Coordinates of C-alpha atoms in Angstrom, one line a residue:
P395 CA -9.5 -4.6 20.6
I396 CA -8.3 -4.0 17.0
I397 CA -10.3 -2.6 14.1
L398 CA -9.5 -4.1 10.7
A399 CA -10.8 -1.8 7.9
G400 CA -11.0 -2.9 4.3
G401 CA -11.9 -1.4 1.0
G402 CA -15.6 -1.6 1.9
V403 CA -15.1 1.3 4.3
V404 CA -13.8 3.4 1.4
L405 CA -16.7 2.4 -0.8
S406 CA -19.2 3.3 1.9
N407 CA -17.6 6.7 2.4
A408 CA -17.4 5.8 6.1
S409 CA -13.9 7.2 6.9
N410 CA -15.1 9.8 9.4
E411 CA -17.3 7.3 11.2
L412 CA -14.4 4.8 11.4
V413 CA -12.1 7.4 13.0
R414 CA -14.9 8.3 15.5
L415 CA -15.3 4.6 16.3
A416 CA -11.6 4.1 16.9
E417 CA -11.3 7.2 19.1
T418 CA -14.5 6.3 21.0
I419 CA -13.5 2.7 22.0
P420 CA -10.5 3.6 21.7
A421 CA -8.9 0.9 19.4
F422 CA -5.9 0.8 17.2
V423 CA -6.8 0.5 13.5
V424 CA -5.1 -1.7 10.9
T425 CA -6.2 -1.8 7.3
T426 CA -6.0 -4.1 4.3
L427 CA -4.2 -2.9 1.2
M428 CA -7.5 -1.6 -0.3
G429 CA -8.4 0.0 3.0
K430 CA -5.4 2.3 3.1
G431 CA -6.5 5.9 3.6
V432 CA -9.7 5.2 5.6
M433 CA -7.8 6.7 8.5
P434 CA -4.9 9.2 8.2
E435 CA -1.8 7.1 8.6
T436 CA -0.3 9.8 10.7
H437 CA -3.1 9.3 13.3
P438 CA -1.6 7.8 16.5
L439 CA -4.2 5.0 16.5
C440 CA -3.4 4.0 12.9
L441 CA -1.0 1.0 12.5
G442 CA -1.0 0.9 8.7
F443 CA -1.8 -2.2 6.7
I444 CA -1.4 -5.8 7.7
G445 CA -0.6 -9.0 5.9
M446 CA 2.2 -10.4 3.7
H447 CA 4.1 -7.1 3.6
G448 CA 2.6 -5.2 6.5
S449 CA 4.7 -4.0 9.4
K450 CA 5.7 -6.4 12.2
Y451 CA 3.9 -4.3 14.8
A452 CA 0.6 -4.3 12.9
N453 CA 0.8 -8.1 12.3
Y454 CA 1.6 -8.7 15.9
A455 CA -1.3 -6.5 17.1
V456 CA -3.8 -8.6 15.1
T457 CA -2.2 -11.9 16.4
E458 CA -2.4 -10.8 20.1
C459 CA -5.7 -8.9 20.1
D460 CA -8.7 -10.3 22.0
L461 CA -11.3 -8.6 19.9
L462 CA -11.1 -8.0 16.1
I463 CA -13.7 -5.8 14.6
A464 CA -13.4 -6.4 10.8
I465 CA -15.3 -3.9 8.6
G466 CA -15.6 -4.1 4.8
C467 CA -13.0 -6.7 4.3
R468 CA -12.9 -10.2 2.8
F469 CA -10.0 -11.8 4.8
S470 CA -7.9 -12.5 1.7
D471 CA -4.9 -14.8 2.0
R472 CA -2.6 -11.8 1.6
T473 CA -4.2 -10.3 4.7
T474 CA -4.6 -13.3 7.0
G475 CA -1.6 -15.5 6.3
K476 CA -2.1 -19.0 7.6
L477 CA -5.8 -19.1 8.6
S478 CA -5.3 -21.4 11.6
S479 CA -3.0 -18.9 13.3
F480 CA -5.0 -15.7 12.3
A481 CA -6.1 -13.7 15.4
P482 CA -6.1 -16.9 17.5
Y483 CA -7.1 -15.2 20.8
A484 CA -9.8 -13.0 19.3
K485 CA -13.5 -12.9 19.2
I486 CA -14.3 -11.7 15.7
I487 CA -17.0 -9.3 14.6
H488 CA -17.4 -9.1 10.9
I489 CA -19.3 -6.3 9.3
D490 CA -19.9 -6.5 5.5
I491 CA -22.5 -5.5 3.0
D492 CA -22.1 -8.8 1.2
P493 CA -23.5 -11.8 3.1
A494 CA -21.4 -14.2 1.0
E495 CA -18.2 -12.8 2.6
I496 CA -19.4 -13.6 6.1
G497 CA -17.7 -16.8 7.3
K498 CA -16.3 -17.5 3.9
N499 CA -12.6 -17.6 4.9
V500 CA -12.6 -16.9 8.7
D501 CA -15.1 -18.1 11.3
V502 CA -16.7 -15.2 13.0
D503 CA -18.5 -14.8 16.4
V504 CA -20.7 -11.9 15.5
P505 CA -21.8 -11.5 11.8
I506 CA -23.4 -8.2 10.8
V507 CA -24.6 -7.7 7.3
G508 CA -25.0 -4.1 6.4
D509 CA -23.5 -0.9 4.9
A510 CA -20.4 0.0 6.8
K511 CA -21.3 3.7 7.3
R512 CA -24.8 2.9 8.6
V513 CA -23.6 0.1 10.9
I514 CA -20.8 2.1 12.4
T515 CA -23.1 5.1 13.0
Q516 CA -25.5 2.8 14.9
L517 CA -22.7 1.2 16.9
L518 CA -21.5 4.6 18.1
R519 CA -24.7 5.0 20.1
Y520 CA -23.7 2.1 22.4
I521 CA -20.0 2.4 22.8
K522 CA -18.4 3.8 25.9
Y523 CA -14.8 5.0 26.2
K524 CA -12.5 2.7 28.2
K525 CA -8.7 3.2 28.5
R526 CA -6.6 0.1 28.0
K527 CA -3.1 1.3 29.0
A528 CA -1.4 -2.1 29.1
W529 CA -2.5 -2.9 25.6
E530 CA -1.5 0.5 24.3
D531 CA 1.9 0.3 25.9
K532 CA 2.5 -3.1 24.3
I533 CA 1.7 -1.9 20.8
N534 CA 3.8 1.2 21.2
E535 CA 6.7 -0.9 22.4
W536 CA 6.3 -3.0 19.2
R537 CA 6.3 0.2 17.2
R538 CA 9.6 1.3 18.8
K539 CA 11.2 -2.2 18.5
Y540 CA 10.1 -3.1 14.9
P541 CA 9.9 0.1 12.7
L542 CA 9.8 -0.1 9.0
K543 CA 13.4 0.0 7.8
Y544 CA 15.8 -0.9 5.0
K545 CA 19.5 -0.9 4.3
K546 CA 20.7 2.5 3.3
D547 CA 23.6 1.4 1.1
G548 CA 23.3 2.2 -2.6
F549 CA 20.2 3.6 -4.4
K550 CA 17.2 2.1 -2.7
P551 CA 13.7 2.3 -4.2
Q552 CA 12.3 2.8 -0.7
F553 CA 14.2 6.1 -0.5
V554 CA 12.5 7.3 -3.7
I555 CA 9.1 6.6 -2.0
E556 CA 10.1 8.4 1.1
K557 CA 11.3 11.5 -0.9
A558 CA 8.1 11.4 -3.0
Y559 CA 6.1 11.6 0.3
E560 CA 8.3 14.4 1.5
V561 CA 8.0 16.5 -1.6
L562 CA 4.4 15.5 -2.7
P563 CA 2.5 14.5 0.5
D564 CA -0.9 15.6 -0.8
A565 CA -0.6 14.0 -4.2
I566 CA -3.0 11.3 -5.4
V567 CA -0.9 8.2 -5.7
T568 CA -1.5 5.2 -8.0
T569 CA 0.7 2.2 -8.2
E570 CA 1.3 -0.7 -10.5
V571 CA 1.6 -4.2 -9.1
G572 CA 4.5 -5.8 -7.5
Q573 CA 7.4 -4.5 -5.3
N574 CA 6.6 -0.9 -6.3
Q575 CA 3.1 -1.4 -4.9
M576 CA 4.2 -2.8 -1.6
W577 CA 7.0 -0.2 -1.1
T578 CA 4.5 2.6 -1.7
A579 CA 2.0 1.0 0.7
Q580 CA 4.7 0.9 3.3
Y581 CA 6.4 4.3 2.9
F582 CA 3.8 6.7 1.5
K583 CA 1.6 7.8 4.4
V584 CA -1.8 8.3 3.0
K585 CA -4.0 11.0 4.6
Y586 CA -7.5 10.5 3.1
P587 CA -9.7 7.9 1.2
R588 CA -8.9 7.4 -2.4
Q589 CA -5.6 9.2 -2.2
F590 CA -4.0 5.8 -2.7
I591 CA -5.3 3.9 -5.8
T592 CA -4.1 0.4 -6.5
S593 CA -5.1 -2.9 -7.9
G594 CA -5.6 -5.4 -5.0
G595 CA -7.2 -8.8 -5.4
L596 CA -6.7 -9.2 -9.1
G597 CA -3.3 -7.5 -8.9
T598 CA -3.3 -6.2 -12.5
M599 CA 0.1 -5.1 -13.8
G600 CA -0.3 -2.0 -16.0
F601 CA -3.1 -0.6 -13.9
G602 CA -1.4 2.4 -12.3
F603 CA -0.7 4.6 -15.3
P604 CA -4.3 4.7 -16.8
A605 CA -5.7 4.9 -13.3
A606 CA -3.5 8.0 -12.7
M607 CA -4.8 9.5 -16.0
G608 CA -8.4 9.0 -14.8
A609 CA -7.6 10.5 -11.4
Q610 CA -5.9 13.5 -13.1
V611 CA -8.8 14.2 -15.4
A612 CA -11.2 14.0 -12.4
F613 CA -9.0 16.2 -10.2
P614 CA -7.2 18.6 -12.7
D615 CA -5.9 20.8 -9.9
K616 CA -4.2 18.0 -7.9
T617 CA -0.8 16.5 -8.5
V618 CA -1.2 12.8 -9.5
I619 CA 1.8 10.4 -9.5
D620 CA 2.0 6.8 -10.7
I621 CA 4.6 4.8 -8.8
A622 CA 5.6 2.1 -11.3
G623 CA 7.9 -0.8 -11.8
D624 CA 9.7 -0.9 -15.2
G625 CA 7.8 -4.1 -16.1
S626 CA 4.3 -2.8 -15.3
F627 CA 4.9 0.6 -16.9
M628 CA 5.8 -1.0 -20.2
M629 CA 2.4 -2.8 -20.3
N630 CA 0.7 0.5 -20.9
I631 CA 3.5 2.9 -21.9
Q632 CA 1.7 3.7 -25.2
E633 CA -0.8 5.8 -23.2
L634 CA 1.9 8.5 -23.0
A635 CA 0.5 9.5 -26.4
T636 CA -2.9 10.0 -24.9
C637 CA -1.4 12.0 -22.0
V638 CA 0.5 14.3 -24.4
H639 CA -2.5 14.7 -26.8
Y640 CA -4.8 15.8 -24.0
N641 CA -2.1 17.4 -21.8
I642 CA -2.9 15.1 -18.8
P643 CA 0.0 16.1 -16.5
V644 CA 0.6 12.7 -14.7
K645 CA 4.0 12.2 -13.2
V646 CA 5.3 8.6 -13.6
L647 CA 8.0 7.5 -11.1
V648 CA 9.6 4.4 -12.6
L649 CA 11.5 2.3 -10.0
N650 CA 13.7 0.7 -12.7
N651 CA 15.4 -2.4 -11.4
G652 CA 15.5 -4.4 -14.7
Y653 CA 13.5 -7.2 -13.2
L654 CA 9.9 -8.4 -12.6
G655 CA 11.0 -7.7 -9.0
M656 CA 8.4 -9.5 -6.9
V657 CA 8.7 -12.7 -8.8
R658 CA 12.5 -12.5 -8.7
Q659 CA 12.2 -12.0 -4.9
W660 CA 10.2 -15.2 -4.5
Q661 CA 12.6 -17.1 -6.7
Q662 CA 15.5 -15.9 -4.6
L663 CA 13.9 -16.6 -1.2
F664 CA 11.8 -19.7 -1.8
Y665 CA 13.0 -21.3 -5.0
K666 CA 16.8 -21.6 -4.4
E667 CA 17.6 -18.7 -6.7
R668 CA 16.4 -20.6 -9.8
Y669 CA 15.6 -17.5 -11.8
S670 CA 13.3 -17.8 -14.8
A671 CA 11.7 -15.1 -17.0
T672 CA 12.2 -12.4 -14.4
C673 CA 15.2 -10.4 -15.9
I674 CA 13.5 -8.3 -18.5
G675 CA 16.5 -6.3 -19.4
C676 CA 15.1 -2.8 -18.7
E677 CA 18.6 -1.5 -18.0
S678 CA 18.9 -1.2 -21.7
V679 CA 15.6 0.7 -22.0
V680 CA 16.0 4.5 -21.8
F681 CA 12.7 5.7 -20.5
E682 CA 13.8 9.3 -20.7
K683 CA 14.2 9.0 -24.5
I684 CA 10.9 7.1 -24.9
A685 CA 9.0 9.8 -23.0
K686 CA 10.6 12.5 -25.1
G687 CA 9.8 10.5 -28.2
F688 CA 6.1 10.7 -27.3
G689 CA 6.4 14.5 -26.6
A690 CA 6.4 14.2 -22.8
A691 CA 9.2 15.2 -20.4
G692 CA 11.8 12.7 -19.4
I693 CA 14.3 12.6 -16.5
T694 CA 16.9 10.0 -15.5
V695 CA 18.1 9.7 -11.9
E696 CA 21.0 7.5 -11.0
K697 CA 21.9 8.5 -7.5
P698 CA 20.0 9.3 -4.3
G699 CA 21.2 12.9 -4.1
D700 CA 19.3 13.8 -7.2
V701 CA 15.9 12.4 -6.3
E702 CA 14.5 15.4 -4.5
D703 CA 15.5 17.9 -7.3
A704 CA 14.0 15.6 -9.9
L705 CA 10.7 15.3 -8.1
K706 CA 10.5 19.1 -7.7
E707 CA 11.4 19.6 -11.3
A708 CA 8.6 17.2 -12.4
K709 CA 6.1 18.9 -10.2
D710 CA 6.7 22.2 -11.9
I711 CA 6.4 20.9 -15.4
D712 CA 2.9 21.5 -16.9
G713 CA 2.5 18.2 -18.7
P714 CA 3.2 14.5 -18.4
V715 CA 6.6 13.5 -17.0
V716 CA 8.5 10.2 -16.7
I717 CA 11.3 9.9 -14.2
D718 CA 13.5 6.8 -14.6
F719 CA 15.0 6.0 -11.2
R720 CA 17.9 3.5 -11.7
V721 CA 17.5 1.8 -8.4
D722 CA 19.2 -1.2 -6.7
P723 CA 18.2 -4.2 -9.0
V724 CA 18.0 -6.7 -6.2
A725 CA 16.3 -4.8 -3.4
N726 CA 13.6 -6.8 -1.7
V727 CA 10.3 -6.0 0.1
F728 CA 10.4 -6.6 3.8
P729 CA 8.8 -7.2 6.2
M730 CA 7.3 -10.4 4.7
V731 CA 5.1 -13.2 5.8
P732 CA 6.5 -16.3 4.0
P733 CA 4.0 -18.3 2.1
G734 CA 2.1 -20.8 4.4
A735 CA 3.2 -18.9 7.5
G736 CA 1.1 -16.9 10.0
L737 CA 1.2 -13.2 10.7
N738 CA 3.2 -13.9 13.8
E739 CA 6.0 -15.4 11.7
V740 CA 6.6 -12.2 9.7
I741 CA 10.3 -11.7 8.9
D742 CA 12.4 -8.7 8.0
E743 CA 15.7 -8.4 6.1
E744 CA 17.8 -9.1 9.2
D745 CA 15.9 -12.4 9.9

């Protein structure tokens, strides 16, 4: 069995019940992008998020499972990949508060319409623990064989995310949309619901910075960071004035590669490198000076060895900070399920 947890579990405040369900069965848990945080990603039963940029081992687990318990998710195309090869061996139980979602994209064997928290609470009365060692061994072997990884040459954006998690593991994290969003989802291990705030579904560039401002106002004693691409950040960069005026101490980590990176990646991989309207020339934009022009703090980082110190410096500044990380301009997001492919066809950089 595999549990697939979506954003509906977050909205239902059913995180504790979900963890109890996983531990009682026991079952490994995968999430959608919007479900990140419903289970601590350091928990041994948590495999992280699945789909187009989910890990190989999480995608393989869904492909090979014989029972999929989907809770509070809508089976979007970024989660399922090719529908005809999604969880082909599994009976599917779909729990959702919205009856319109049941059977909309994926045929299910057991539909349950209801609030996630209430339904899980009721299910727990009937579930008995059963060890499944062969299945556990298979998944752990996939984990060992296919870890998340990237080439360490140059100044990689993934390294910035890893260091941000190392220095600021308890921070509330928002993202913009694109490569920055996927790298954050992969490399920042979320501990609790709503620690990770992102725009899934509509995928709105420019979302992360104002979302971080709102989170910071709601939780003034927490560190809040917005992990941004240069393109997305410039869509709402004017809100630095609001941050300075009201002293909203958001820390913006700009992964500055000079491109609309996710579109450039697709043009490289699937459109024979016919690049169009993706090079936005941000290498000529000095975000440090722009931040200072608004009255915020600005920092520029051009090599990996300076990342940790910059993050610590930003954390200690009582006010908004923009850090301009001049990362590898052509780094790509892997693993990746190519368009039209199934989860079992997920590729990584070596492939």
